[in-house]
Coordinates of C-alpha atoms and ligand atoms in Angstrom, one line a residue:
X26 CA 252.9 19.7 -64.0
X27 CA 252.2 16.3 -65.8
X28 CA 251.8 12.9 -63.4
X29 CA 251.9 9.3 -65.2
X30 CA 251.3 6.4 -63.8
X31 CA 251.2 2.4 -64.3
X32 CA 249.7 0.3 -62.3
X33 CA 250.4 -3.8 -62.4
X34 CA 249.4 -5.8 -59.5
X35 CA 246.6 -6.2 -57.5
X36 CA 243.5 -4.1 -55.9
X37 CA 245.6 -2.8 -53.3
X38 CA 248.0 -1.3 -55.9
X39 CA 245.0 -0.2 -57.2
X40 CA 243.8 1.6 -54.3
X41 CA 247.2 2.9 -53.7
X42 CA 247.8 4.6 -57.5
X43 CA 244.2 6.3 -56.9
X44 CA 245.2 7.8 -53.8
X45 CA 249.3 8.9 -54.4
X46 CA 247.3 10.2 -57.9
X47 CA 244.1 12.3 -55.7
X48 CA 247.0 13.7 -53.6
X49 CA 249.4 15.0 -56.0
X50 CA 246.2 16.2 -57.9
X51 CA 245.4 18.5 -54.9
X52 CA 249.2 19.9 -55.4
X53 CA 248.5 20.8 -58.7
X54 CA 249.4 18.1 -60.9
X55 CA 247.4 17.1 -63.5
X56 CA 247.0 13.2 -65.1
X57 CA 248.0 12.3 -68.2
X58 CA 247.8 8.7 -70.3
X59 CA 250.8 9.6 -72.1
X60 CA 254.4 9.0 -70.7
X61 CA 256.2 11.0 -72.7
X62 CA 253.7 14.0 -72.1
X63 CA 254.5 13.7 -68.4
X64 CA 256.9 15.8 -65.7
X65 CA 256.7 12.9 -63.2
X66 CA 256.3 9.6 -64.6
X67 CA 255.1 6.4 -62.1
X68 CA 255.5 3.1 -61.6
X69 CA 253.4 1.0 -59.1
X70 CA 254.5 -2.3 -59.3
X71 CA 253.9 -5.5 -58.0
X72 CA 256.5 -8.7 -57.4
X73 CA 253.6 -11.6 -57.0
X74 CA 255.1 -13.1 -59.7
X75 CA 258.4 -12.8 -62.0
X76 CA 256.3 -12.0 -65.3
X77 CA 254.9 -8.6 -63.8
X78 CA 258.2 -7.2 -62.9
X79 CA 260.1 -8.2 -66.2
X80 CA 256.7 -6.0 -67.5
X81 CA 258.1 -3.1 -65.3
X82 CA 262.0 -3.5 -66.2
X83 CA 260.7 -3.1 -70.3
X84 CA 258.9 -0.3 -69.3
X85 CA 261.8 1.5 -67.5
X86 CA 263.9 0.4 -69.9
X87 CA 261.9 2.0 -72.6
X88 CA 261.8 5.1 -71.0
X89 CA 265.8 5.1 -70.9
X90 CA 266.5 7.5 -73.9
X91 CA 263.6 9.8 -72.8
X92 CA 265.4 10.9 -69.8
X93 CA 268.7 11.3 -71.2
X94 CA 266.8 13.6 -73.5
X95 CA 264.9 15.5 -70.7
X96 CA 267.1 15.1 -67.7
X97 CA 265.0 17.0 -65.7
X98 CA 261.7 14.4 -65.7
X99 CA 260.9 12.6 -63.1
X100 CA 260.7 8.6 -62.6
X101 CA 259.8 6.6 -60.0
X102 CA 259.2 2.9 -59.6
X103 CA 256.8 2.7 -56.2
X104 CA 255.4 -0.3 -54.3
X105 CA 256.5 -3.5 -54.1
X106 CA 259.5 -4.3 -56.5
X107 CA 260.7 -0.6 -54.5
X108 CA 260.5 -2.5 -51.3
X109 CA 262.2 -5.7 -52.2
X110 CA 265.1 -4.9 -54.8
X111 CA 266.2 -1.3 -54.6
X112 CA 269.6 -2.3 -55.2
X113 CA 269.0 -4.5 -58.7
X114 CA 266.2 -1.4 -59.9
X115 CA 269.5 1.4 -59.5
X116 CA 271.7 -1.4 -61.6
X117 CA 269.1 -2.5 -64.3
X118 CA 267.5 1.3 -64.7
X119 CA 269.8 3.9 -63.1
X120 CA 267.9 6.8 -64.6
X121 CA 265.1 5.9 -61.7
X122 CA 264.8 8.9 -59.6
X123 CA 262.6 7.8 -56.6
X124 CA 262.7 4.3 -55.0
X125 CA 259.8 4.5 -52.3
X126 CA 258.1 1.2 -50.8
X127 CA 254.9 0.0 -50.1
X128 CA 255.3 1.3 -46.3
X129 CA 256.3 4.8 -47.8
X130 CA 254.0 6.2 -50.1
X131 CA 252.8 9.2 -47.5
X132 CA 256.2 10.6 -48.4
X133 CA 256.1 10.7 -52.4
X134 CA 255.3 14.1 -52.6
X135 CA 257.9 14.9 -50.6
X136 CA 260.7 13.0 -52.7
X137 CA 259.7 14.7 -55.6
X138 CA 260.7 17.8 -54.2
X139 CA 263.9 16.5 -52.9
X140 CA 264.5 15.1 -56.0
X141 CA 264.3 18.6 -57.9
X142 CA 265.4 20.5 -55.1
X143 CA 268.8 18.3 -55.4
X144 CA 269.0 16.4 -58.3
X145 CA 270.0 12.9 -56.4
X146 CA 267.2 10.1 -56.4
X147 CA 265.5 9.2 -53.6
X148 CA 264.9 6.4 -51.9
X149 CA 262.0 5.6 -48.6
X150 CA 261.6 2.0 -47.7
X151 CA 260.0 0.2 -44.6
X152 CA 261.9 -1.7 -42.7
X153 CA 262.7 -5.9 -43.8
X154 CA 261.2 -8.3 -41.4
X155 CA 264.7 -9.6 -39.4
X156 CA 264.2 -6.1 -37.5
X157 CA 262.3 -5.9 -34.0
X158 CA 258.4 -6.5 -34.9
X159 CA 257.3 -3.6 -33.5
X160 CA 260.4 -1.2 -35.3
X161 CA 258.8 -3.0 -38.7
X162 CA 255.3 -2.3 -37.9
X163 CA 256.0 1.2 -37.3
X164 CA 257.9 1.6 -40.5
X165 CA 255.1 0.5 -42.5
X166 CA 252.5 3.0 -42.5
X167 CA 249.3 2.8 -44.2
X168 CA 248.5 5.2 -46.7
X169 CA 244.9 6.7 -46.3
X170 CA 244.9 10.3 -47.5
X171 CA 241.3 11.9 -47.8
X172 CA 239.6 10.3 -50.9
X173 CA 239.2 12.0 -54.0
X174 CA 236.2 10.6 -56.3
X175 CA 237.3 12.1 -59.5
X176 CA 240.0 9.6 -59.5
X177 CA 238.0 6.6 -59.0
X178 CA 237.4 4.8 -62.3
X179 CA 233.8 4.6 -61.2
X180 CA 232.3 7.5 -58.6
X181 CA 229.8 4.1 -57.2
X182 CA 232.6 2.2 -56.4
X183 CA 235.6 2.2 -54.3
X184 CA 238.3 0.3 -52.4
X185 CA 238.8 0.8 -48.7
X186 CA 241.8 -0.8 -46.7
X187 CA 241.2 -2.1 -43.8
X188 CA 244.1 -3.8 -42.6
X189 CA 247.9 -3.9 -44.2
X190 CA 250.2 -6.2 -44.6
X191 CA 250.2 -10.4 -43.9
X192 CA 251.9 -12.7 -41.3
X193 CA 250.8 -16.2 -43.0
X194 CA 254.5 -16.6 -44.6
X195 CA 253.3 -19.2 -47.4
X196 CA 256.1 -20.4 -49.0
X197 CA 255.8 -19.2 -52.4
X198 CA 254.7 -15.8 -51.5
X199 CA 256.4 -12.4 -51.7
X200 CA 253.7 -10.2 -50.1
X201 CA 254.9 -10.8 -46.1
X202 CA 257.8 -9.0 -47.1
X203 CA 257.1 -6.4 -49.6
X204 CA 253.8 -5.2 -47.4
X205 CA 255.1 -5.7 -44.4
X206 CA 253.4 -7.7 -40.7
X207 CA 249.4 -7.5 -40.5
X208 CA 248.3 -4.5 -39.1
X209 CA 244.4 -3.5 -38.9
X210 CA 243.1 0.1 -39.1
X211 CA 241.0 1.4 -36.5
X212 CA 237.2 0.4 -37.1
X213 CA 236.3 4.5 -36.4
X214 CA 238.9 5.6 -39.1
X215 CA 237.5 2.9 -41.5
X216 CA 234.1 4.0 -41.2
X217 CA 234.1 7.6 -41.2
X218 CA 236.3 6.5 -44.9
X219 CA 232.9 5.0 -45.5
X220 CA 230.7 7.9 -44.7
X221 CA 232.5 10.0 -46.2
X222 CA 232.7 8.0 -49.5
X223 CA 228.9 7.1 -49.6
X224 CA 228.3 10.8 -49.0
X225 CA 230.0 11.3 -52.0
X226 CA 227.6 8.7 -54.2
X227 CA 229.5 6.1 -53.6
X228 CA 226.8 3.1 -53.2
X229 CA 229.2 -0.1 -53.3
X230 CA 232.8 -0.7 -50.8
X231 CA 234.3 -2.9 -51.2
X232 CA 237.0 -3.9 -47.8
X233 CA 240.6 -4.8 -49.0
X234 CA 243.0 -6.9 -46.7
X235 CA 245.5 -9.6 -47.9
X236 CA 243.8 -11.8 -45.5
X237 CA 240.6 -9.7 -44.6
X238 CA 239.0 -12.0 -42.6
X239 CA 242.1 -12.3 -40.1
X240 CA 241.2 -8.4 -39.5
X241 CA 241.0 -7.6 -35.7
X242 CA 241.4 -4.5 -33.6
X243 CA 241.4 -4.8 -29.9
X244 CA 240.4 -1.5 -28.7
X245 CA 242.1 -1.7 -25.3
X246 CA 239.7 -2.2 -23.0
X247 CA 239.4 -5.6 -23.5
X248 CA 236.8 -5.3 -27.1
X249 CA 238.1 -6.7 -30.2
X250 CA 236.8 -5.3 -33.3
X251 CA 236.5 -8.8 -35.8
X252 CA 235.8 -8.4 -39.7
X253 CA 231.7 -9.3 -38.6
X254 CA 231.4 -6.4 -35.9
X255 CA 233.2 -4.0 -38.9
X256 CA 230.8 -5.3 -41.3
X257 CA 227.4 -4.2 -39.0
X258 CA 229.1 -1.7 -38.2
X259 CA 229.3 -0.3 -42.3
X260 CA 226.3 -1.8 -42.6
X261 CA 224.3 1.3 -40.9
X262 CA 226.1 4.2 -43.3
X263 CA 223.6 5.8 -45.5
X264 CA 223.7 5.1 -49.1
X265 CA 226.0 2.3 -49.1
X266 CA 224.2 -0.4 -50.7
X267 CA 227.0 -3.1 -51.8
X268 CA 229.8 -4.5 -49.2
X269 CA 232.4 -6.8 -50.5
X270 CA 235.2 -8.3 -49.0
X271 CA 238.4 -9.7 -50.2
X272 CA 240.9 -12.1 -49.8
X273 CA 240.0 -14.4 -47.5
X274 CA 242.2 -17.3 -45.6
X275 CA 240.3 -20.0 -45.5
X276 CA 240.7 -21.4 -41.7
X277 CA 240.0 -17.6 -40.9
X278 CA 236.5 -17.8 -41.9
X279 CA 234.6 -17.9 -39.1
X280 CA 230.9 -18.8 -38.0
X281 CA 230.5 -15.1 -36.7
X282 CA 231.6 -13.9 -40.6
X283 CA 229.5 -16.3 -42.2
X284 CA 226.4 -15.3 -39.9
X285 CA 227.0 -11.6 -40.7
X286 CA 227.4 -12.2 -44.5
X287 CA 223.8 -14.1 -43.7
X288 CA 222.3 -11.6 -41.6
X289 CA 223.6 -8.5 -42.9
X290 CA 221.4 -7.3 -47.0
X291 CA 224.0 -5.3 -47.7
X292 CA 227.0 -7.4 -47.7
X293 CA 226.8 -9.7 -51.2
X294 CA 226.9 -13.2 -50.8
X295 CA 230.2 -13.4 -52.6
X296 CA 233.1 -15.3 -51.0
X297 CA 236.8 -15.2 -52.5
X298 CA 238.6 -17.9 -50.6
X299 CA 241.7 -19.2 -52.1
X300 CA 242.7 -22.9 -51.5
X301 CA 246.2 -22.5 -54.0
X302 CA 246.0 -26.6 -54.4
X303 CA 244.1 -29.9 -53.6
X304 CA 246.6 -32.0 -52.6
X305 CA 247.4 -32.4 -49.0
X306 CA 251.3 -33.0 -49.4
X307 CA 251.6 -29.4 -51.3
X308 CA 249.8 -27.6 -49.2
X309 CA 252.0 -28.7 -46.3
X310 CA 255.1 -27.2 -48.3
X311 CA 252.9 -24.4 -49.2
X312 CA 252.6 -23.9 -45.3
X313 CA 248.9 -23.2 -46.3
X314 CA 248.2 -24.2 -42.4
X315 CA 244.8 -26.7 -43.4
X316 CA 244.2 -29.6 -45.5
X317 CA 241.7 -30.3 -48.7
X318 CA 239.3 -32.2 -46.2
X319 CA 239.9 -28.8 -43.8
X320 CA 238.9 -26.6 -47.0
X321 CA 235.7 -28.6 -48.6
X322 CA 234.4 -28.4 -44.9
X323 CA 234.6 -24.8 -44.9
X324 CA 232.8 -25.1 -47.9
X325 CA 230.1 -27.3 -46.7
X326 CA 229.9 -24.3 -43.2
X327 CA 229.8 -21.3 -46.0
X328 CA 226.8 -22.8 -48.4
X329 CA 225.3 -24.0 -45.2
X330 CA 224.9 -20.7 -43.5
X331 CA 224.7 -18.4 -46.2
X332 CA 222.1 -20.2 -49.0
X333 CA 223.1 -19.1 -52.4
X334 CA 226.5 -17.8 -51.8
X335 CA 229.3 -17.8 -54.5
X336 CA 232.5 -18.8 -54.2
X337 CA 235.7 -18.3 -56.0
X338 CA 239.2 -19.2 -55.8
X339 CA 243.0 -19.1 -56.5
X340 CA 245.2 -22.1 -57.7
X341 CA 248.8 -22.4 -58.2
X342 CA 250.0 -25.4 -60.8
X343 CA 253.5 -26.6 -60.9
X344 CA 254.6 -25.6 -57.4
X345 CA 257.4 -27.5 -56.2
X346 CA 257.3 -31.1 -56.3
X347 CA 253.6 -31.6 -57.6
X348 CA 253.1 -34.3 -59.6
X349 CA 250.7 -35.8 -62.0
X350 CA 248.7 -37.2 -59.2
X351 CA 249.0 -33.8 -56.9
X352 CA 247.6 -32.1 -59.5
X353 CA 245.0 -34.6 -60.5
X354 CA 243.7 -33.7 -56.8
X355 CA 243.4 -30.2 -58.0
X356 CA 241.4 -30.8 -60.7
X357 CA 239.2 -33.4 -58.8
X358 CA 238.4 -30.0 -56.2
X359 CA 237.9 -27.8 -59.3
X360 CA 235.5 -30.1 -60.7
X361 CA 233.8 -31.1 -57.2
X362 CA 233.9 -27.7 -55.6
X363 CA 231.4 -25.6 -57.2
X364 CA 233.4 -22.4 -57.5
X365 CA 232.0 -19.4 -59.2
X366 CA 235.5 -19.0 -61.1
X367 CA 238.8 -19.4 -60.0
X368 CA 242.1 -17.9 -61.0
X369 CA 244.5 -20.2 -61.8
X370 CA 248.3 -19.0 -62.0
X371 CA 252.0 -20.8 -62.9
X372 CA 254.1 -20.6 -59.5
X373 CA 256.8 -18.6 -60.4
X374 CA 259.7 -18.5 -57.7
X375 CA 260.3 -15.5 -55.6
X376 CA 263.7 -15.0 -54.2
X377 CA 263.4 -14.1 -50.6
X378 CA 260.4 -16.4 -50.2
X379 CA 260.8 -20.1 -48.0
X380 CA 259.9 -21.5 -50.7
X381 CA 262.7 -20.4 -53.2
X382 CA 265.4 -21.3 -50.2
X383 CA 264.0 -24.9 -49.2
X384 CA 262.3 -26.5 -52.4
X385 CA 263.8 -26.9 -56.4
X386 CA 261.6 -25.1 -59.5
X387 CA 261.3 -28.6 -60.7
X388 CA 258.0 -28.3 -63.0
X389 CA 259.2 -27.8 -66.3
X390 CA 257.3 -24.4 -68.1
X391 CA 254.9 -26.4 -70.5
X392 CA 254.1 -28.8 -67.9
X393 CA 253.0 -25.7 -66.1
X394 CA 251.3 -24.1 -68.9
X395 CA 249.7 -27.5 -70.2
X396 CA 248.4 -27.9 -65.7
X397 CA 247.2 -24.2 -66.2
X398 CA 245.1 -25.1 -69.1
X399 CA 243.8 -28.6 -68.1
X400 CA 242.4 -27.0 -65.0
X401 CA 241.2 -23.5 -66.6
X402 CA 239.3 -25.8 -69.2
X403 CA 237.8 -28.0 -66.0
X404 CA 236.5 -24.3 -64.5
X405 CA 234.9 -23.8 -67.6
X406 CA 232.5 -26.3 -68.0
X407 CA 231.8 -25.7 -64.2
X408 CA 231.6 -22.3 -64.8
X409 CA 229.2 -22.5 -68.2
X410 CA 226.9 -25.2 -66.7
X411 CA 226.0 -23.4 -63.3
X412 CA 225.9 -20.1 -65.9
X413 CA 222.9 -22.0 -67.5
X414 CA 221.3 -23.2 -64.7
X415 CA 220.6 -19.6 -64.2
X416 CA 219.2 -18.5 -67.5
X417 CA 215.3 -17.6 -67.0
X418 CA 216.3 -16.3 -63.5
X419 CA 216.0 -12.2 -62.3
X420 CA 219.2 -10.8 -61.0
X421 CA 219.7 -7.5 -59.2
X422 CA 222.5 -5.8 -60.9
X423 CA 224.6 -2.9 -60.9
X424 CA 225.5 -1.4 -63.5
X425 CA 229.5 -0.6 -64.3
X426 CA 229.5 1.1 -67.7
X427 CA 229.7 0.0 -71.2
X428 CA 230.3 -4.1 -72.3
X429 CA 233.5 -4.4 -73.9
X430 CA 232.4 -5.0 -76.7
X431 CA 230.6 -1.0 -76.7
X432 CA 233.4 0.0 -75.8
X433 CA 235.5 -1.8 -78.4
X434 CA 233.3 -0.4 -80.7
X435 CA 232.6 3.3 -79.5
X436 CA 229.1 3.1 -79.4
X437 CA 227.1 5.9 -77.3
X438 CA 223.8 6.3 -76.0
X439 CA 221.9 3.4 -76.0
X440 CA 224.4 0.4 -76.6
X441 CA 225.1 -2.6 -74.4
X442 CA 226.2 -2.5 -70.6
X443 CA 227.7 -4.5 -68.1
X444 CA 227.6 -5.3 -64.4
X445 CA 227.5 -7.1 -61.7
X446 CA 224.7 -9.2 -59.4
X447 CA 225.3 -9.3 -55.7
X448 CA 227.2 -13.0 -56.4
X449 CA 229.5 -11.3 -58.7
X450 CA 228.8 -12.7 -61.5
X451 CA 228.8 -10.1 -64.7
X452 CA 225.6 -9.4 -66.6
X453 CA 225.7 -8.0 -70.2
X454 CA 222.6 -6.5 -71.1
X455 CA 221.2 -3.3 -73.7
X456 CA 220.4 -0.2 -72.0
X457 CA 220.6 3.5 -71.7
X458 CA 224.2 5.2 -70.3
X459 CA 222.1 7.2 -68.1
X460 CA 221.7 3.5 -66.1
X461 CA 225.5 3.5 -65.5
X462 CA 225.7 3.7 -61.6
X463 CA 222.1 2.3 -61.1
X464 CA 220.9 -1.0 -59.6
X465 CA 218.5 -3.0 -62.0
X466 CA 216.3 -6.4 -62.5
X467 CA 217.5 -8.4 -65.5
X468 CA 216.0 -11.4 -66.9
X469 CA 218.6 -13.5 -67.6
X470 CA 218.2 -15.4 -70.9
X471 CA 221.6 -16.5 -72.3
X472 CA 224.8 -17.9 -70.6
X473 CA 228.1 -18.2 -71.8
X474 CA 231.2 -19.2 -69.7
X475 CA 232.3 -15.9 -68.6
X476 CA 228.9 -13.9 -68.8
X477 CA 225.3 -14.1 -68.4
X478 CA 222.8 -11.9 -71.0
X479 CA 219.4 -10.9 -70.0
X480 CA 217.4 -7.7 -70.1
X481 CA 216.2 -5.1 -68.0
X482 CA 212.8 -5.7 -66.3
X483 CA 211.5 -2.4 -66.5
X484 CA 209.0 -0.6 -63.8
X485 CA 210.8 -2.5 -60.9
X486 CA 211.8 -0.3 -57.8
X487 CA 215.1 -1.8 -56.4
X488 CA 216.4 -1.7 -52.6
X489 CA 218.8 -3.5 -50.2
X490 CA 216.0 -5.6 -49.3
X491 CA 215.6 -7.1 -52.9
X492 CA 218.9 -9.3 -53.0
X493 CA 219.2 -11.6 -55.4
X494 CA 220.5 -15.0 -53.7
X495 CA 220.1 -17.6 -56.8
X496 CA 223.5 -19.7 -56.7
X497 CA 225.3 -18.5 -59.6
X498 CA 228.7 -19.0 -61.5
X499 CA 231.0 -17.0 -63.2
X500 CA 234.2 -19.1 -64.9
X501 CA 237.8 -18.9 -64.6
X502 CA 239.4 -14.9 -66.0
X503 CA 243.1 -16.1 -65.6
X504 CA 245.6 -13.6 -64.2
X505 CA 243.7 -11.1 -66.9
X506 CA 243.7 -7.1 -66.0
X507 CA 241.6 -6.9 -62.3
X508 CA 239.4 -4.3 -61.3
X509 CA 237.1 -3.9 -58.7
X510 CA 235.1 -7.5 -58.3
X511 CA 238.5 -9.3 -58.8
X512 CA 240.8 -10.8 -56.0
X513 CA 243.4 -9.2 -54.1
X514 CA 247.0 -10.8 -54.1
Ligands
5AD15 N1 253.7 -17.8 -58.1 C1 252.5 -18.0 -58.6 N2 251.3 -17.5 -58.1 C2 251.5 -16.9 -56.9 N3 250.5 -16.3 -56.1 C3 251.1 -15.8 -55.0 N4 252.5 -16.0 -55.1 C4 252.7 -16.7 -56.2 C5 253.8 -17.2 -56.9 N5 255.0 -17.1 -56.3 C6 249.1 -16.4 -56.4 C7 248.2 -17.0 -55.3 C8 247.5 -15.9 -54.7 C9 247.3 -15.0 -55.9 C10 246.9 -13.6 -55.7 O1 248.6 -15.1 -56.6 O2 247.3 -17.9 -55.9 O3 246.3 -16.3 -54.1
SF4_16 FE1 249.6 -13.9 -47.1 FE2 248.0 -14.6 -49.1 FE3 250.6 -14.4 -49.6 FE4 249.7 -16.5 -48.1 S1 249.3 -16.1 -50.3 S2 251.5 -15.2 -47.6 S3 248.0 -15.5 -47.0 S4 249.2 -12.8 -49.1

């Protein structure tokens, strides 16, 4: 048997695809990149904004013939457009088979059999949050099957979940919904996930929550596990070299976090904090929960306690009712701020949302798109002229696989390479393929806005202790594909 899938959306979606794909692997199926080639054909979506579920509905709706053609293949559309519009995905693509939520995906292999066993389509969704909290909780189960490494773009890398869902409700945002209240996993399950992946060669984690720094787990005896006790904690597995952590809520970082990302070599001094706008009046009908002043404070309290960290973060332009002179305050914090890169995206209305109910769309589209721009090209020169203050610099930096440009042009053995410095930042540099999953010096010598170039310093041993803590910048990707390095939704 044949499995497909498609992922859109964030890391999380990520995580999710590897694991439903390491599971049905272990039942026999085998992955192919070809839809047409495949029995049982996925869809992971994502409902963040409108643009990435119209991408789905073309999708589905290319796929419409196929299955009149071969009845007997399987689709299904998982995650979250499953979670929030059943109802509209059986009208607009009524050859989908399987329906199964975010909450739900423990029972996939399941509906596939049901599905052949019967011949109806299938359909396992959580619970919608009007329900009794704790009836939703239940209904939204994490999925953490054992982890399978051969699935895992890289073997050195991987996602772990540590907590699900979100209960911030910001106005604009879907995810509360489609993922369900905040739940943490158990700090013991997490890191036996971690031993277990680092004795596999796994050498960099990184944590995945939609608010990761709100994780807690009160162990019932009065001890509450917070994100810094979880972080020592991984910190004392074996092999692990590289801990990451994303997203963060900004009046969620606490001085115990920022002392651990201090204290703690192995966790990189990388910091994705979103602050979605800087202007006071849209963050109120964002129900962000701080101000701008609240924000570059938290700023000042994250460069203070950890020297040289990097920070990155999200804006929306043309949410409801921001003007000229909101956004101008947005682009006065882009170009005050400092941030490594940020990713900047177009609100797009979500029904279902606060947002949608109480305020009007009122930002026309190319006043959007011409507010996306204006602020992407501020992030740019920030970006390109922190980039430069780091050329003649040596960065630790581990390496990912071939630059795109290698791979663009299908060069093997020695060719050029890219990774990553403990900041985050991207490093393009020649080198040997055998260096792929390695940590290296480079001499930085040449910055552009999106990457630094340098060479490899040869005959230098590297280790936890070595970490590279120069302040460093990395501009603005957009809402480009994300991998691992790249912010959660
Ligand atoms: N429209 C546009 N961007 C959104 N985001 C979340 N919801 C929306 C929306 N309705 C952005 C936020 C978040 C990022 C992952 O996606 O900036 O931090
Ligand atoms: Fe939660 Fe982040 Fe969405 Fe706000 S933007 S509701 S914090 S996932």
């Amino acid at each position: 048997m044949k499995l497909y899938i498609e992922t859109v959306g964030c890391q999380m979606n990520v995580l999710d695809s590897e694991l439903v794909v390491g599971s049905l692997r272990r039942q026999g199926y085998e992955l192919t990149y070809e839809a047409e080639a495949a029995d049982v054909i996925l869809f992971n979506t994502c409902s963040v904004r409108q643009h990435a579920e119209d991408k789905i509905y073309s999708a589905l709706g290319r796929l419409r013939q196929h299955k009149r053609q071969n009845p007997s293949k399987i689709i299904g559309v998982l995650g979250c457009m499953a979670q929030k519009d059943q109802e509209l995905i059986r009208r607009r693509a009524p050859h989908v088979d399987i329906v199964c939520g975010t909450g739900q995906l423990a029972r996939l292999a399941e509906l596939i059999g049901q599905v052949r066993d019967t011949g109806r389509p299938q359909v396992a969704l959580s619970l919608d949050r009007t329900e009794s909290r704790h009836e939703v909780e239940r209904s939204f189960e994490s999925y953490d099957p054992l982890r399978d490494p051969s699935m895992r773009p890289d073997p050195f890398q991987a996602y772990v979940r540590i907590m699900i869902g979100c209960d911030k409700f910001c106005t604009y945002c879907i995810v509360p919904s489609v993922r369900g209240p905040e739940q943490s996993r158990h700090p013991e399950q997490i890191a036996a996930e971690v031993r277990q992946l680092a004795a596999e060669g796994c050498k960099e984690i990184m944590l995945l929550g939609q608010t990761v720094n709100s994780y807690k787990y009160d162990l019932g005896d009065g001890r509450r596990v917070r994100l810094s006790d979880l972080l020592e904690k991984i910190h004392a597995t074996p092999g692990i070299e590289r801990i990451k952590f994303v997203t963060n809520f900004p009046k969620d970082m606490t001085d115990d976090l920022l002392q651990a990302v201090r204290d703690l070599p192995k966790v990189c001094r990388y910091l994705h904090v979103p602050v979605q706008s800087g202007c006071d009046d849209v963050l109120t009908r964002m129900k962000r929960l701080y101000t701008v002043a609240f924000y570059r404070d938290m700023l000042d309290r994250c460069r203070e306690t950890v020297p040289g960290v990097a920070i990155s973060s999200d804006f929306i332009v043309g949410f409801s009712g921001e003007t000229e002179a909101s956004f101008a305050k947005s682009c006065d914090l882009v170009r005050e701020a400092g941030f490594k890169n940020s990713f900047i995206f177009k609100y797009s209305p979500r029904p279902g949302t606060r947002g949608y109910e109480l305020y009007a769309d009122d930002v026309p589209e190319e006043v959007k798109k011409r507010r996306n721009n204006d602020l992407l090209a501020i992030q740019t020169k920030v970006s390109l002229a922190d980039h430069r203050r780091l050329i003649g610099e040596r960065v630790e930096v581990l390496v990912e696989g071939p630059s795109k440009n290698a791979l663009k042009h299908g060069s093997s053995g020695p060719g050029q390479l890219t990774g990553r410095t403990r900041t985050d930042h991207i490093v393009v540099f020649d080198g040997n393929s055998r260096l792929v999953g390695q940590t290296v010096m480079i001499d930085i010598h040449e910055a552009s806005p999106f990457t630094l170039y340098g060479s490899v310093v040869t005959g230098e041993q590297v280790g936890v202790d070595h970490c590279e803590m120069a302040e460093e910048r990395e501009p603005e990707l957009s809402a480009g594909p994300r991998r691992i390095g790249l912010p959660l939704v």
